[in-house]
Amino acid sequence: MSGYVYDFGDGNKDLKDLLGGKGANLAEMTRMGLPVPPGFIISTEACRAYLRSGAMPAGLLSEVEEHLQALEAGLGKRFGDQKDPLLLSVRSGAAFSMPGMMETILDIGLNDRSVTGLAQQSGDERFAWDSYRRLIQMFGRTVFDIPAEAFGSEPGDEPRDLVETYKKVFETQTGQVFPQAPHEQLFLAIGAVFRSWNAERAVLYRRRERIPQDLGTAVNVMAMVFGNRGDDSGTGVAFTRDPATGRRGSYGDYLRNAQGEDVVAGIRNTMSLGELADVDSVSYAQLLSIMERLEQRYRDLCDIEFTIEHGKLWMLQTRVGKRTPAAAFVIAAQLVEEGAITLDEALRRVTGEQLAQLMFPSFDESAAPEPLTTGVPASPGAAVGALVFDSAAAAAADGPVILVRRETNPDDLPGMIAAQGVLTARGGKTSHAAVVARGMGKTCVCGAEEIRIGPDSFTVGDRTVRAGEVISIDGANGRVYPGPVPVHASEVVRYFEGEASAYGDPLLSAIERLMTHADHVARLGVHANADTGADAARARRFGATGVGLCRTEHMFLGDRRVLVERLILAGTEAERDDALAALLPLQRADFEQLLTAMDGLPVTIRLIDPPLHEFLPPLAELTARVARAEALGEDAGHAGVLLNAVRRMHESNPMLGLRGVRLGLVIPGLFAMQVRAVAQAAAARVAAGGDPRPEIMVPLVGTVQELEIVRAEAESVLASVPGAPPIRIGTMIEVPRAALTAGQIAAAADFFSFGTNDLTQMTWGFSRDDVEGAFFGRYLELGVFASSPFETLDRDGVGELVRIAVERGRAARPGLTAGVCGEHGGDPASVRFFHDAGLDYVSCSPFRVPVARLEAGRAAVAAGTTGSDSR
Ligand code: ADP
Ligand code: MG
Ligand code: MG
């Protein structure tokens, strides 16, 4: 059967793949008996066939013809009739809404003759010619790509004159007359919708969003209704709840005597939905009852497009509406309260990304001056910094800067990385600046078109702001402020900190309710990466149930650096032992604090990882110091000694050099000192009545032999500390070889923790510091990456190694604990993967803990294992 075309009466809302989102929802409303103008849907299958062969698939046009005849019969009007023509709209509609696709064409079927018929039949000359004018313009723009500017219109022009002008524009631009045959108009429009699937912008958008390129779009063909037929007509949009705050109640705008996108275009002043009640109480009441039915049907916030023609209400579109992050939480909790959805379903309706956005600091609006201008909010955050106009200046600056460019390109990457935020004068949400900033989690406002950029200043109107002056940009709403605007912590963060009560606050109580459920259903635990007692305490307030990574090298910084220097420079065993003995009590005290803050919960302590020369002054600095001394004829002294050490220890690829477990095997006593400090700290906590649960983790292991040697030494140290509780010893899996030989390594490891940062670097064969600035922006732009593999785990490559290691590790040692301590542990998309890969916990920065908790719950719901998904 061919079956490319479906009447609105034949579909339903669950057929989005076949009918597109718009079509499936029009069909649903038709089935519900709502007043939808009649029409039909050409399926995505037809589009795929068209794109494959480059021609209308066999039988499609005759099928369209059949459905059109049925439409005519039902309405008692003919398409192409000269006296009383049936007019159509042709609307694209894919399964996912997508920028760059062809828009809608209204009033198809009008021509030089039927326009007079329409004028007579409607008794409204102006309306008829205005409709024809719109058709020529929309058709020219969308089917023939005539630039919008070509149709310059004078507001006062008579529609009839405009039609003449537009027809001439059409002829000059296309070299042909405006098609007069209604069927030709219709078929050309359908073909144009099909082809727009492959418009450059649409292709790029799909590549970045990882939407398959072969889905195709549906085409909706429907009878026109007219909101531009006088004051008893009009068009509007409405929401069944407030999409900004989630508050119950209907919201919307209505514009009298108007058609289509006039509301959005803001041509005239719109009235609020409430005011519609005053001008047309019957339609208003009907609309409210329809909105209630739609909410019940979709069990969610719906947005609606409607038109009133001579007092008769028509529904033109509905869909589950977009909303702010705050509204998403509030609405999900409300729907649970109303008995419309389960708590599991509520978790499906919010995302970790939304929670993360709610945790960003924001500007204190009450202390903010008038904005200089407003651009496109492209990547959220509140950034304050001194103005710089090029990448070099941004990279060289000491303090925080905002990089301002007309638009950005790959050369600007180092500057974008260095800056707090990025502001551009050109480009929208899919411009280079916007895409790269979002990929890096950096604040960005783009397309601030009022800005005129000079070499070292910009102007807005008559105001000039120079390089070095401070500005503030708000990536959530696009505002650009002069001077520094005070930034305040998010209310949601204050709530997690225990500083704000959820009581009586709709957003905070919604978050509380959903987080409680997430914790209840989650299988994946959430630990935090924390190096100090203070960090660990904060993580615990944010809901972490352990420390998954304590980086001990952070305890070697500041004034302790000299002790490490002594260790590195030690010429004899005695000198080395002295240096280690001096470090021991310091480490022990740090561990005690950490174990106190996480009393009763696991604390995974990683032995020292980075190359030791990172603790010495940089080569350039030492060279300069020695050169200065020599120039003065002085002895370079200590600087000379250090310089020699740095030269001796120089590595071409430090990331792949002497670090991690390799250090432990090369420098006698280093790991033993750390292990002793852990054991002594734990013993002290036990003596104080605490419940310390430290674990020792060995970094950068590539083969089981390394781990066996370290383990043997560690065990003998642990045994020598009286009063220490049992302490597990495990390893990081961050070298591909470790993942592949996980079966062997598991024999010597009580647990695994995936260091996904290093594992990503080594799997891809690139060092993060070198590649992020060099080409990641270009890769994001080209869609090679949807997001940086350092932000979101690369499932196919790195993820495969994780799966292999878990499987082989657990085959060798059933019940082996496995976690993740790379930054991916706090990334929503990656958390889902770790759940599916069967890990026991993720560990992330304290600040990301709530996000990971929410996503851990969502992952369990998505996997369908919660057993709580009933109402
Ligand atoms: P978008 O996907 O950009 O919202 P739509 O296909 O919804 O595009 O069309 C835009 C607007 O055109 C609609 O909101 C509606 O006002 C108007 N429109 C579309 N079809 C019709 C129709 N059959 N009769 C009257 N107006 C229509
Ligand atoms: Mg629409
Ligand atoms: Mg590592």
PDB file of C-alpha atoms and ligand atoms in Angstrom, residues 22 91 104 261 305 316-317 319, ligand 2:
ATOM      1  CA  LYS A  22       2.660  19.253  14.667  1.00  0.00           C
ATOM      2  CA  ARG A  91       3.222  23.762   7.305  1.00  0.00           C
ATOM      3  CA  THR A 104       4.672  27.990   6.978  1.00  0.00           C
ATOM      4  CA  GLU A 261       2.798  35.305  13.073  1.00  0.00           C
ATOM      5  CA  GLU A 305      -1.990  28.567  18.799  1.00  0.00           C
ATOM      6  CA  LEU A 316      -4.280  25.593  14.979  1.00  0.00           C
ATOM      7  CA  GLN A 317      -1.602  23.927  17.057  1.00  0.00           C
ATOM      8  CA  ARG A 319       2.214  20.770  21.927  1.00  0.00           C
TER       9      ARG A 319
HETATM   10 MG    MG B   2       3.200  27.268  15.314  1.00  0.00          MG
END
